[in-house]
Amino acid sequence: MPLSPPAPRTLKHVRRVNYQGFERDDGLWDIEGELHDSKAYDATSFRDPTKQRLAGEAIHHMWLRVTVNRQLVVQAVDVAMDSHPLKGCTEAQAALQRMVGCSMARGWRQAIQKHLGGVESCTHLRELLFNLATAAFQSVPAVFSSANPDEPPRHLGQCTGWDFNGQGVKEFFPQFYGRQPKAPAPAPSTADTGSATEISAPSGASAS
């Protein structure tokens, strides 16, 4: 169903974001993201005022490939920046390697902020990385299941459709219908947790 008819307007900016999940022959998973920003009109180039940036020409065009295991722990990161507004933008790529060892299942956004926040990396790469976790959850079926049959799948209680008191849970997971969701665990302080624990600790990524 399309949106309601809009008011008179003129297109100015286009952002395209694409995610894909691949199961590898070695048992790991590649989750890839692509971000493409462009203007809908010709304009003077920001980097070179003597040149024109044509409509549709990329301002940002960036790629990420994050390799994870079935538990969504990052094994490798590959990044490319085909188009960027400033010469120094590519210096942001190296910091992405700090995400190796982090968990998309627990504390993903906190880990991104810790390792890539502020001037440590690139705003657009961070945005692309944030929602890579959601694509990973959709790609790797094992992350929705629980080893304990008495524990509900982790996506229950995370949205209106999977409300524990809703029709979806009643129909497809009746054994958990009406259950009260667990309160999120508080984040551990840096004083009583090591760096490895901090990387993969609190807060689920399914709402990312």
PDB file of C-alpha atoms in Angstrom:
ATOM      1  CA  MET A   1       0.000   0.000   0.000  1.00  0.00           C
ATOM      2  CA  PRO A   2       1.542   3.353  -1.019  1.00  0.00           C
ATOM      3  CA  LEU A   3       1.729   6.390   1.243  1.00  0.00           C
ATOM      4  CA  SER A   4      -0.929   9.065   1.023  1.00  0.00           C
ATOM      5  CA  PRO A   5      -0.437  11.633  -1.782  1.00  0.00           C
ATOM      6  CA  PRO A   6       2.245  14.167  -0.742  1.00  0.00           C
ATOM      7  CA  ALA A   7       2.098  17.945  -0.836  1.00  0.00           C
ATOM      8  CA  PRO A   8       3.820  19.613  -3.816  1.00  0.00           C
ATOM      9  CA  ARG A   9       7.570  19.116  -3.391  1.00  0.00           C
ATOM     10  CA  THR A  10      10.974  18.794  -5.086  1.00  0.00           C
ATOM     11  CA  LEU A  11      13.380  15.905  -4.584  1.00  0.00           C
ATOM     12  CA  LYS A  12      16.712  17.058  -3.120  1.00  0.00           C
ATOM     13  CA  HIS A  13      18.544  14.138  -1.558  1.00  0.00           C
ATOM     14  CA  VAL A  14      18.628  10.366  -2.067  1.00  0.00           C
ATOM     15  CA  ARG A  15      20.094   7.848   0.376  1.00  0.00           C
ATOM     16  CA  ARG A  16      20.130   4.171  -0.550  1.00  0.00           C
ATOM     17  CA  VAL A  17      21.064   1.553   2.041  1.00  0.00           C
ATOM     18  CA  ASN A  18      21.241  -2.134   1.207  1.00  0.00           C
ATOM     19  CA  TYR A  19      22.017  -5.160   3.388  1.00  0.00           C
ATOM     20  CA  GLN A  20      22.657  -8.758   2.375  1.00  0.00           C
ATOM     21  CA  GLY A  21      23.463 -11.887   4.382  1.00  0.00           C
ATOM     22  CA  PHE A  22      25.510 -14.773   2.995  1.00  0.00           C
ATOM     23  CA  GLU A  23      26.078 -18.232   4.468  1.00  0.00           C
ATOM     24  CA  ARG A  24      29.669 -19.251   3.793  1.00  0.00           C
ATOM     25  CA  ASP A  25      30.922 -22.735   2.971  1.00  0.00           C
ATOM     26  CA  ASP A  26      33.131 -22.689   6.086  1.00  0.00           C
ATOM     27  CA  GLY A  27      30.149 -22.254   8.435  1.00  0.00           C
ATOM     28  CA  LEU A  28      30.592 -18.516   9.015  1.00  0.00           C
ATOM     29  CA  TRP A  29      28.310 -15.751   7.753  1.00  0.00           C
ATOM     30  CA  ASP A  30      29.099 -12.597   5.770  1.00  0.00           C
ATOM     31  CA  ILE A  31      26.761  -9.672   6.425  1.00  0.00           C
ATOM     32  CA  GLU A  32      27.291  -6.871   3.914  1.00  0.00           C
ATOM     33  CA  GLY A  33      26.038  -3.304   3.889  1.00  0.00           C
ATOM     34  CA  GLU A  34      26.168  -0.563   1.255  1.00  0.00           C
ATOM     35  CA  LEU A  35      25.366   3.131   1.735  1.00  0.00           C
ATOM     36  CA  HIS A  36      24.994   5.570  -1.191  1.00  0.00           C
ATOM     37  CA  ASP A  37      24.191   9.289  -0.780  1.00  0.00           C
ATOM     38  CA  SER A  38      23.538  11.643  -3.688  1.00  0.00           C
ATOM     39  CA  LYS A  39      21.796  14.898  -4.532  1.00  0.00           C
ATOM     40  CA  ALA A  40      18.993  15.165  -7.047  1.00  0.00           C
ATOM     41  CA  TYR A  41      20.497  18.269  -8.675  1.00  0.00           C
ATOM     42  CA  ASP A  42      23.814  19.442 -10.103  1.00  0.00           C
ATOM     43  CA  ALA A  43      25.937  21.488  -7.693  1.00  0.00           C
ATOM     44  CA  THR A  44      29.443  22.816  -7.213  1.00  0.00           C
ATOM     45  CA  SER A  45      31.823  20.195  -5.845  1.00  0.00           C
ATOM     46  CA  PHE A  46      32.656  20.675  -2.165  1.00  0.00           C
ATOM     47  CA  ARG A  47      36.222  19.411  -2.603  1.00  0.00           C
ATOM     48  CA  ASP A  48      36.938  21.222  -5.877  1.00  0.00           C
ATOM     49  CA  PRO A  49      34.942  24.435  -6.557  1.00  0.00           C
ATOM     50  CA  THR A  50      36.072  24.326 -10.206  1.00  0.00           C
ATOM     51  CA  LYS A  51      34.068  21.138 -10.790  1.00  0.00           C
ATOM     52  CA  GLN A  52      30.410  20.221 -10.831  1.00  0.00           C
ATOM     53  CA  ARG A  53      28.902  17.324  -8.928  1.00  0.00           C
ATOM     54  CA  LEU A  54      26.176  15.918 -11.120  1.00  0.00           C
ATOM     55  CA  ALA A  55      22.757  14.803  -9.919  1.00  0.00           C
ATOM     56  CA  GLY A  56      22.912  11.191  -8.794  1.00  0.00           C
ATOM     57  CA  GLU A  57      26.702  11.241  -8.400  1.00  0.00           C
ATOM     58  CA  ALA A  58      27.752   9.685  -5.104  1.00  0.00           C
ATOM     59  CA  ILE A  59      28.736  11.934  -2.214  1.00  0.00           C
ATOM     60  CA  HIS A  60      29.094   8.954   0.100  1.00  0.00           C
ATOM     61  CA  HIS A  61      29.433   5.434  -1.251  1.00  0.00           C
ATOM     62  CA  MET A  62      30.607   3.018   1.402  1.00  0.00           C
ATOM     63  CA  TRP A  63      30.690  -0.731   1.856  1.00  0.00           C
ATOM     64  CA  LEU A  64      31.044  -3.023   4.861  1.00  0.00           C
ATOM     65  CA  ARG A  65      31.467  -6.772   5.124  1.00  0.00           C
ATOM     66  CA  VAL A  66      31.330  -8.166   8.645  1.00  0.00           C
ATOM     67  CA  THR A  67      31.988 -11.879   9.086  1.00  0.00           C
ATOM     68  CA  VAL A  68      30.299 -13.485  12.101  1.00  0.00           C
ATOM     69  CA  ASN A  69      29.903 -16.969  13.543  1.00  0.00           C
ATOM     70  CA  ARG A  70      26.545 -18.530  14.470  1.00  0.00           C
ATOM     71  CA  GLN A  71      26.655 -16.717  17.807  1.00  0.00           C
ATOM     72  CA  LEU A  72      27.060 -13.401  15.936  1.00  0.00           C
ATOM     73  CA  VAL A  73      30.539 -12.734  17.266  1.00  0.00           C
ATOM     74  CA  VAL A  74      32.543 -10.703  14.744  1.00  0.00           C
ATOM     75  CA  GLN A  75      35.400 -12.649  13.163  1.00  0.00           C
ATOM     76  CA  ALA A  76      36.543 -10.147  10.516  1.00  0.00           C
ATOM     77  CA  VAL A  77      35.670  -6.723   9.088  1.00  0.00           C
ATOM     78  CA  ASP A  78      36.260  -5.434   5.564  1.00  0.00           C
ATOM     79  CA  VAL A  79      35.498  -1.833   4.594  1.00  0.00           C
ATOM     80  CA  ALA A  80      35.694   0.245   1.411  1.00  0.00           C
ATOM     81  CA  MET A  81      34.942   3.924   0.768  1.00  0.00           C
ATOM     82  CA  ASP A  82      34.453   4.482  -2.956  1.00  0.00           C
ATOM     83  CA  SER A  83      33.190   8.059  -2.530  1.00  0.00           C
ATOM     84  CA  HIS A  84      33.668  10.480   0.369  1.00  0.00           C
ATOM     85  CA  PRO A  85      33.576  14.281   0.694  1.00  0.00           C
ATOM     86  CA  LEU A  86      36.977  14.835   2.365  1.00  0.00           C
ATOM     87  CA  LYS A  87      40.428  13.441   1.644  1.00  0.00           C
ATOM     88  CA  GLY A  88      40.879  12.428   5.272  1.00  0.00           C
ATOM     89  CA  CYS A  89      37.693  10.347   5.386  1.00  0.00           C
ATOM     90  CA  THR A  90      39.504   7.117   4.504  1.00  0.00           C
ATOM     91  CA  GLU A  91      41.503   7.360   7.741  1.00  0.00           C
ATOM     92  CA  ALA A  92      38.303   6.231   9.489  1.00  0.00           C
ATOM     93  CA  GLN A  93      38.550   2.745   7.998  1.00  0.00           C
ATOM     94  CA  ALA A  94      41.299   1.370  10.247  1.00  0.00           C
ATOM     95  CA  ALA A  95      39.229   1.786  13.430  1.00  0.00           C
ATOM     96  CA  LEU A  96      36.663  -0.727  12.172  1.00  0.00           C
ATOM     97  CA  GLN A  97      39.088  -3.542  13.041  1.00  0.00           C
ATOM     98  CA  ARG A  98      38.397  -2.816  16.722  1.00  0.00           C
ATOM     99  CA  MET A  99      34.986  -4.436  16.237  1.00  0.00           C
ATOM    100  CA  VAL A 100      36.538  -7.886  15.759  1.00  0.00           C
ATOM    101  CA  GLY A 101      35.529  -9.942  18.800  1.00  0.00           C
ATOM    102  CA  CYS A 102      32.426  -7.861  19.530  1.00  0.00           C
ATOM    103  CA  SER A 103      28.997  -9.483  19.693  1.00  0.00           C
ATOM    104  CA  MET A 104      26.049  -8.390  17.580  1.00  0.00           C
ATOM    105  CA  ALA A 105      23.779 -10.269  19.984  1.00  0.00           C
ATOM    106  CA  ARG A 106      24.770  -8.325  23.098  1.00  0.00           C
ATOM    107  CA  GLY A 107      25.847  -4.714  23.473  1.00  0.00           C
ATOM    108  CA  TRP A 108      26.352  -4.029  19.766  1.00  0.00           C
ATOM    109  CA  ARG A 109      25.501  -0.315  19.836  1.00  0.00           C
ATOM    110  CA  GLN A 110      27.488   0.226  23.008  1.00  0.00           C
ATOM    111  CA  ALA A 111      30.506  -1.478  21.445  1.00  0.00           C
ATOM    112  CA  ILE A 112      30.232   0.712  18.342  1.00  0.00           C
ATOM    113  CA  GLN A 113      30.082   3.840  20.459  1.00  0.00           C
ATOM    114  CA  LYS A 114      33.002   2.697  22.601  1.00  0.00           C
ATOM    115  CA  HIS A 115      35.339   1.763  19.746  1.00  0.00           C
ATOM    116  CA  LEU A 116      34.162   4.103  16.966  1.00  0.00           C
ATOM    117  CA  GLY A 117      32.477   7.038  18.700  1.00  0.00           C
ATOM    118  CA  GLY A 118      33.288  10.708  18.178  1.00  0.00           C
ATOM    119  CA  VAL A 119      36.195  11.312  15.797  1.00  0.00           C
ATOM    120  CA  GLU A 120      37.454   7.721  16.065  1.00  0.00           C
ATOM    121  CA  SER A 121      35.748   6.713  12.826  1.00  0.00           C
ATOM    122  CA  CYS A 122      33.050   7.842  10.350  1.00  0.00           C
ATOM    123  CA  THR A 123      29.432   8.814  11.054  1.00  0.00           C
ATOM    124  CA  HIS A 124      28.173   7.023   7.962  1.00  0.00           C
ATOM    125  CA  LEU A 125      30.120   3.834   8.638  1.00  0.00           C
ATOM    126  CA  ARG A 126      28.722   3.818  12.172  1.00  0.00           C
ATOM    127  CA  GLU A 127      25.178   4.195  10.833  1.00  0.00           C
ATOM    128  CA  LEU A 128      25.760   1.343   8.403  1.00  0.00           C
ATOM    129  CA  LEU A 129      27.232  -0.788  11.162  1.00  0.00           C
ATOM    130  CA  PHE A 130      24.375  -0.157  13.604  1.00  0.00           C
ATOM    131  CA  ASN A 131      21.757  -1.873  11.476  1.00  0.00           C
ATOM    132  CA  LEU A 132      24.069  -4.574  10.195  1.00  0.00           C
ATOM    133  CA  ALA A 133      23.079  -6.438  13.367  1.00  0.00           C
ATOM    134  CA  THR A 134      19.430  -6.472  12.319  1.00  0.00           C
ATOM    135  CA  ALA A 135      20.403  -7.953   8.944  1.00  0.00           C
ATOM    136  CA  ALA A 136      22.500 -10.565  10.758  1.00  0.00           C
ATOM    137  CA  PHE A 137      19.540 -11.577  12.924  1.00  0.00           C
ATOM    138  CA  GLN A 138      17.412 -12.001   9.810  1.00  0.00           C
ATOM    139  CA  SER A 139      20.143 -13.993   8.060  1.00  0.00           C
ATOM    140  CA  VAL A 140      21.279 -16.469  10.727  1.00  0.00           C
ATOM    141  CA  PRO A 141      18.316 -18.642  11.822  1.00  0.00           C
ATOM    142  CA  ALA A 142      20.116 -20.069  14.858  1.00  0.00           C
ATOM    143  CA  VAL A 143      20.095 -16.744  16.715  1.00  0.00           C
ATOM    144  CA  PHE A 144      16.310 -16.833  17.171  1.00  0.00           C
ATOM    145  CA  SER A 145      16.276 -20.257  18.813  1.00  0.00           C
ATOM    146  CA  SER A 146      17.057 -21.027  22.438  1.00  0.00           C
ATOM    147  CA  ALA A 147      18.949 -24.028  23.766  1.00  0.00           C
ATOM    148  CA  ASN A 148      16.556 -24.043  26.720  1.00  0.00           C
ATOM    149  CA  PRO A 149      12.988 -25.014  25.671  1.00  0.00           C
ATOM    150  CA  ASP A 150      11.646 -23.096  28.666  1.00  0.00           C
ATOM    151  CA  GLU A 151      13.207 -19.867  27.405  1.00  0.00           C
ATOM    152  CA  PRO A 152      11.312 -17.887  24.732  1.00  0.00           C
ATOM    153  CA  PRO A 153      13.051 -16.969  21.472  1.00  0.00           C
ATOM    154  CA  ARG A 154      14.802 -13.641  21.864  1.00  0.00           C
ATOM    155  CA  HIS A 155      12.576 -11.799  19.388  1.00  0.00           C
ATOM    156  CA  LEU A 156       9.495 -12.256  21.572  1.00  0.00           C
ATOM    157  CA  GLY A 157       8.589  -9.170  23.578  1.00  0.00           C
ATOM    158  CA  GLN A 158      10.635  -6.893  21.306  1.00  0.00           C
ATOM    159  CA  CYS A 159       7.838  -5.382  19.192  1.00  0.00           C
ATOM    160  CA  THR A 160       4.054  -4.995  18.971  1.00  0.00           C
ATOM    161  CA  GLY A 161       3.657  -8.040  16.732  1.00  0.00           C
ATOM    162  CA  TRP A 162       5.521 -10.297  19.169  1.00  0.00           C
ATOM    163  CA  ASP A 163       3.975  -8.910  22.374  1.00  0.00           C
ATOM    164  CA  PHE A 164       3.776 -11.741  24.930  1.00  0.00           C
ATOM    165  CA  ASN A 165       0.097 -10.821  25.331  1.00  0.00           C
ATOM    166  CA  GLY A 166      -0.520 -10.505  21.605  1.00  0.00           C
ATOM    167  CA  GLN A 167      -2.106 -12.702  18.970  1.00  0.00           C
ATOM    168  CA  GLY A 168       1.236 -13.551  17.315  1.00  0.00           C
ATOM    169  CA  VAL A 169       2.683 -15.193  20.425  1.00  0.00           C
ATOM    170  CA  LYS A 170      -0.664 -16.811  21.246  1.00  0.00           C
ATOM    171  CA  GLU A 171      -0.820 -18.404  17.791  1.00  0.00           C
ATOM    172  CA  PHE A 172       2.796 -19.386  17.151  1.00  0.00           C
ATOM    173  CA  PHE A 173       4.314 -19.661  20.654  1.00  0.00           C
ATOM    174  CA  PRO A 174       1.333 -20.448  22.913  1.00  0.00           C
ATOM    175  CA  GLN A 175       3.622 -21.867  25.619  1.00  0.00           C
ATOM    176  CA  PHE A 176       4.931 -18.344  26.233  1.00  0.00           C
ATOM    177  CA  TYR A 177       1.649 -16.473  25.892  1.00  0.00           C
ATOM    178  CA  GLY A 178       1.065 -14.075  28.788  1.00  0.00           C
ATOM    179  CA  ARG A 179       4.590 -14.372  30.140  1.00  0.00           C
ATOM    180  CA  GLN A 180       6.147 -11.264  31.606  1.00  0.00           C
ATOM    181  CA  PRO A 181       9.344 -10.317  29.688  1.00  0.00           C
ATOM    182  CA  LYS A 182      12.544 -10.175  31.717  1.00  0.00           C
ATOM    183  CA  ALA A 183      13.841  -6.737  32.601  1.00  0.00           C
ATOM    184  CA  PRO A 184      17.110  -5.921  30.784  1.00  0.00           C
ATOM    185  CA  ALA A 185      20.214  -6.566  32.863  1.00  0.00           C
ATOM    186  CA  PRO A 186      22.094  -3.434  33.978  1.00  0.00           C
ATOM    187  CA  ALA A 187      25.332  -2.706  32.164  1.00  0.00           C
ATOM    188  CA  PRO A 188      28.422  -3.724  34.156  1.00  0.00           C
ATOM    189  CA  SER A 189      30.746  -0.945  35.244  1.00  0.00           C
ATOM    190  CA  THR A 190      34.247  -0.696  33.850  1.00  0.00           C
ATOM    191  CA  ALA A 191      35.571  -1.151  37.373  1.00  0.00           C
ATOM    192  CA  ASP A 192      34.423  -4.758  37.692  1.00  0.00           C
ATOM    193  CA  THR A 193      34.601  -6.083  34.153  1.00  0.00           C
ATOM    194  CA  GLY A 194      37.460  -6.744  31.781  1.00  0.00           C
ATOM    195  CA  SER A 195      37.759  -5.358  28.272  1.00  0.00           C
ATOM    196  CA  ALA A 196      36.719  -8.657  26.651  1.00  0.00           C
ATOM    197  CA  THR A 197      33.527  -8.729  28.734  1.00  0.00           C
ATOM    198  CA  GLU A 198      32.737  -5.112  27.963  1.00  0.00           C
ATOM    199  CA  ILE A 199      32.855  -5.839  24.251  1.00  0.00           C
ATOM    200  CA  SER A 200      30.188  -8.518  24.288  1.00  0.00           C
ATOM    201  CA  ALA A 201      28.126  -7.461  27.269  1.00  0.00           C
ATOM    202  CA  PRO A 202      24.625  -6.006  27.696  1.00  0.00           C
ATOM    203  CA  SER A 203      21.599  -5.026  25.660  1.00  0.00           C
ATOM    204  CA  GLY A 204      20.155  -7.053  22.791  1.00  0.00           C
ATOM    205  CA  ALA A 205      20.739  -6.134  19.174  1.00  0.00           C
ATOM    206  CA  SER A 206      17.325  -7.254  17.924  1.00  0.00           C
ATOM    207  CA  ALA A 207      15.918  -3.783  18.398  1.00  0.00           C
ATOM    208  CA  SER A 208      18.844  -2.185  16.568  1.00  0.00           C
TER     209      SER A 208
END
